[in-house]
PDB file of C-alpha atoms in Angstrom:
ATOM      1  CA  MET A 266     135.742  97.155 133.701  1.00  0.00           C
ATOM      2  CA  PRO A 267     137.299 100.650 133.601  1.00  0.00           C
ATOM      3  CA  LYS A 268     136.836 102.946 136.557  1.00  0.00           C
ATOM      4  CA  PRO A 269     134.084 105.546 135.911  1.00  0.00           C
ATOM      5  CA  GLU A 270     135.435 109.054 135.451  1.00  0.00           C
ATOM      6  CA  LEU A 271     133.997 112.508 135.913  1.00  0.00           C
ATOM      7  CA  VAL A 272     133.625 114.470 132.683  1.00  0.00           C
ATOM      8  CA  LYS A 273     134.629 118.115 133.031  1.00  0.00           C
ATOM      9  CA  LEU A 274     131.939 119.344 130.622  1.00  0.00           C
ATOM     10  CA  LEU A 275     129.235 117.793 132.822  1.00  0.00           C
ATOM     11  CA  ASN A 276     130.465 119.423 136.020  1.00  0.00           C
ATOM     12  CA  HIS A 277     128.234 122.454 135.406  1.00  0.00           C
ATOM     13  CA  PRO A 278     124.832 121.867 137.060  1.00  0.00           C
ATOM     14  CA  ALA A 279     122.834 123.095 134.048  1.00  0.00           C
ATOM     15  CA  ARG A 280     124.689 120.835 131.594  1.00  0.00           C
ATOM     16  CA  LEU A 281     124.317 117.845 133.919  1.00  0.00           C
ATOM     17  CA  ALA A 282     120.582 118.591 134.242  1.00  0.00           C
ATOM     18  CA  ILE A 283     120.206 118.868 130.453  1.00  0.00           C
ATOM     19  CA  MET A 284     121.899 115.493 130.029  1.00  0.00           C
ATOM     20  CA  SER A 285     119.752 113.940 132.754  1.00  0.00           C
ATOM     21  CA  ILE A 286     116.552 115.153 131.136  1.00  0.00           C
ATOM     22  CA  ALA A 287     117.696 114.105 127.648  1.00  0.00           C
ATOM     23  CA  ALA A 288     118.744 110.669 128.929  1.00  0.00           C
ATOM     24  CA  ASN A 289     115.240 110.012 130.219  1.00  0.00           C
ATOM     25  CA  ARG A 290     113.103 111.472 127.417  1.00  0.00           C
ATOM     26  CA  PHE A 291     112.845 111.406 123.648  1.00  0.00           C
ATOM     27  CA  GLN A 292     113.140 114.649 121.680  1.00  0.00           C
ATOM     28  CA  VAL A 293     113.080 117.170 124.512  1.00  0.00           C
ATOM     29  CA  SER A 294     111.983 120.606 123.361  1.00  0.00           C
ATOM     30  CA  PHE A 295     113.955 123.757 124.054  1.00  0.00           C
ATOM     31  CA  VAL A 296     110.867 125.203 125.766  1.00  0.00           C
ATOM     32  CA  VAL A 297     110.610 122.260 128.178  1.00  0.00           C
ATOM     33  CA  LEU A 298     114.321 122.456 129.023  1.00  0.00           C
ATOM     34  CA  LYS A 299     114.066 126.206 129.589  1.00  0.00           C
ATOM     35  CA  GLN A 300     111.076 125.777 131.920  1.00  0.00           C
ATOM     36  CA  GLU A 301     112.632 122.927 133.885  1.00  0.00           C
ATOM     37  CA  LEU A 302     116.042 124.576 134.274  1.00  0.00           C
ATOM     38  CA  GLU A 303     114.689 128.111 134.772  1.00  0.00           C
ATOM     39  CA  VAL A 304     117.441 129.682 132.654  1.00  0.00           C
ATOM     40  CA  SER A 305     117.452 132.280 129.883  1.00  0.00           C
ATOM     41  CA  ASP A 306     117.302 131.393 126.195  1.00  0.00           C
ATOM     42  CA  ALA A 307     120.909 132.535 125.764  1.00  0.00           C
ATOM     43  CA  THR A 308     122.194 130.441 128.668  1.00  0.00           C
ATOM     44  CA  LEU A 309     120.345 127.326 127.524  1.00  0.00           C
ATOM     45  CA  SER A 310     121.497 127.797 123.920  1.00  0.00           C
ATOM     46  CA  LYS A 311     125.103 128.073 125.064  1.00  0.00           C
ATOM     47  CA  HIS A 312     124.960 124.893 127.148  1.00  0.00           C
ATOM     48  CA  ILE A 313     123.153 122.908 124.448  1.00  0.00           C
ATOM     49  CA  ALA A 314     125.699 124.036 121.850  1.00  0.00           C
ATOM     50  CA  GLN A 315     128.600 122.935 124.071  1.00  0.00           C
ATOM     51  CA  LEU A 316     127.041 119.504 124.595  1.00  0.00           C
ATOM     52  CA  SER A 317     126.279 119.182 120.888  1.00  0.00           C
ATOM     53  CA  ASP A 318     129.817 120.231 119.908  1.00  0.00           C
ATOM     54  CA  ALA A 319     131.142 117.478 122.193  1.00  0.00           C
ATOM     55  CA  GLY A 320     128.911 114.952 120.407  1.00  0.00           C
ATOM     56  CA  TYR A 321     126.696 114.336 123.450  1.00  0.00           C
ATOM     57  CA  LEU A 322     123.461 115.849 122.077  1.00  0.00           C
ATOM     58  CA  ARG A 323     121.814 115.981 118.658  1.00  0.00           C
ATOM     59  CA  ILE A 324     119.957 119.236 117.946  1.00  0.00           C
ATOM     60  CA  THR A 325     117.021 119.236 115.534  1.00  0.00           C
ATOM     61  CA  LYS A 326     115.374 122.424 114.308  1.00  0.00           C
ATOM     62  CA  SER A 327     112.045 122.361 112.497  1.00  0.00           C
ATOM     63  CA  LEU A 328     109.355 124.829 111.544  1.00  0.00           C
ATOM     64  CA  GLY A 329     106.036 124.745 113.321  1.00  0.00           C
ATOM     65  CA  LYS A 330     102.952 126.627 112.113  1.00  0.00           C
ATOM     66  CA  SER A 331     104.360 130.037 112.950  1.00  0.00           C
ATOM     67  CA  TYR A 332     107.499 129.301 114.934  1.00  0.00           C
ATOM     68  CA  ALA A 333     110.749 127.370 114.886  1.00  0.00           C
ATOM     69  CA  LYS A 334     110.932 124.331 117.145  1.00  0.00           C
ATOM     70  CA  THR A 335     114.205 123.083 118.591  1.00  0.00           C
ATOM     71  CA  THR A 336     114.516 119.648 120.161  1.00  0.00           C
ATOM     72  CA  VAL A 337     117.459 117.739 121.562  1.00  0.00           C
ATOM     73  CA  ASP A 338     118.200 114.025 121.827  1.00  0.00           C
ATOM     74  CA  ILE A 339     121.055 112.355 123.648  1.00  0.00           C
ATOM     75  CA  THR A 340     123.501 110.500 121.388  1.00  0.00           C
ATOM     76  CA  SER A 341     124.883 107.027 122.150  1.00  0.00           C
ATOM     77  CA  ALA A 342     128.220 108.632 123.004  1.00  0.00           C
ATOM     78  CA  GLY A 343     126.421 111.149 125.210  1.00  0.00           C
ATOM     79  CA  ARG A 344     124.533 108.400 127.034  1.00  0.00           C
ATOM     80  CA  GLY A 345     127.774 106.519 127.725  1.00  0.00           C
ATOM     81  CA  VAL A 346     129.531 109.634 129.004  1.00  0.00           C
ATOM     82  CA  TYR A 347     126.523 110.643 131.111  1.00  0.00           C
ATOM     83  CA  GLU A 348     126.170 107.189 132.673  1.00  0.00           C
ATOM     84  CA  GLY A 349     129.907 107.068 133.405  1.00  0.00           C
ATOM     85  CA  HIS A 350     129.774 110.524 135.005  1.00  0.00           C
ATOM     86  CA  VAL A 351     126.820 109.519 137.195  1.00  0.00           C
ATOM     87  CA  ALA A 352     128.612 106.291 138.196  1.00  0.00           C
ATOM     88  CA  ALA A 353     131.697 108.312 139.178  1.00  0.00           C
ATOM     89  CA  LEU A 354     129.557 110.670 141.275  1.00  0.00           C
ATOM     90  CA  ARG A 355     127.929 107.688 142.995  1.00  0.00           C
ATOM     91  CA  ALA A 356     131.358 106.183 143.711  1.00  0.00           C
ATOM     92  CA  ILE A 357     132.518 109.454 145.257  1.00  0.00           C
ATOM     93  CA  LEU A 358     129.374 109.672 147.375  1.00  0.00           C
ATOM     94  CA  GLY A 359     129.474 105.997 148.303  1.00  0.00           C
ATOM     95  CA  VAL A 360     125.948 105.283 147.056  1.00  0.00           C
TER      96      VAL A 360
END
């Protein structure tokens, strides 16, 4: 079994938190992520775009009654990278 490795993109606390939330929920809304992370729209959009560009998140945009709704889901590749990153952190911490 290969040794778990830290992933540079997930070293930012907000991106790691986004991945953690997405790994444990289905179709997480932008609004929920913004509330849980307590960040601005622009900051959250930037982090989500980076994770999506890396292939770790899938972004879905749809129209609600009078608003656009954005949700994110973790991809299989994203789940593998996230779990490997968490395993590497646990190895470093000895837990």
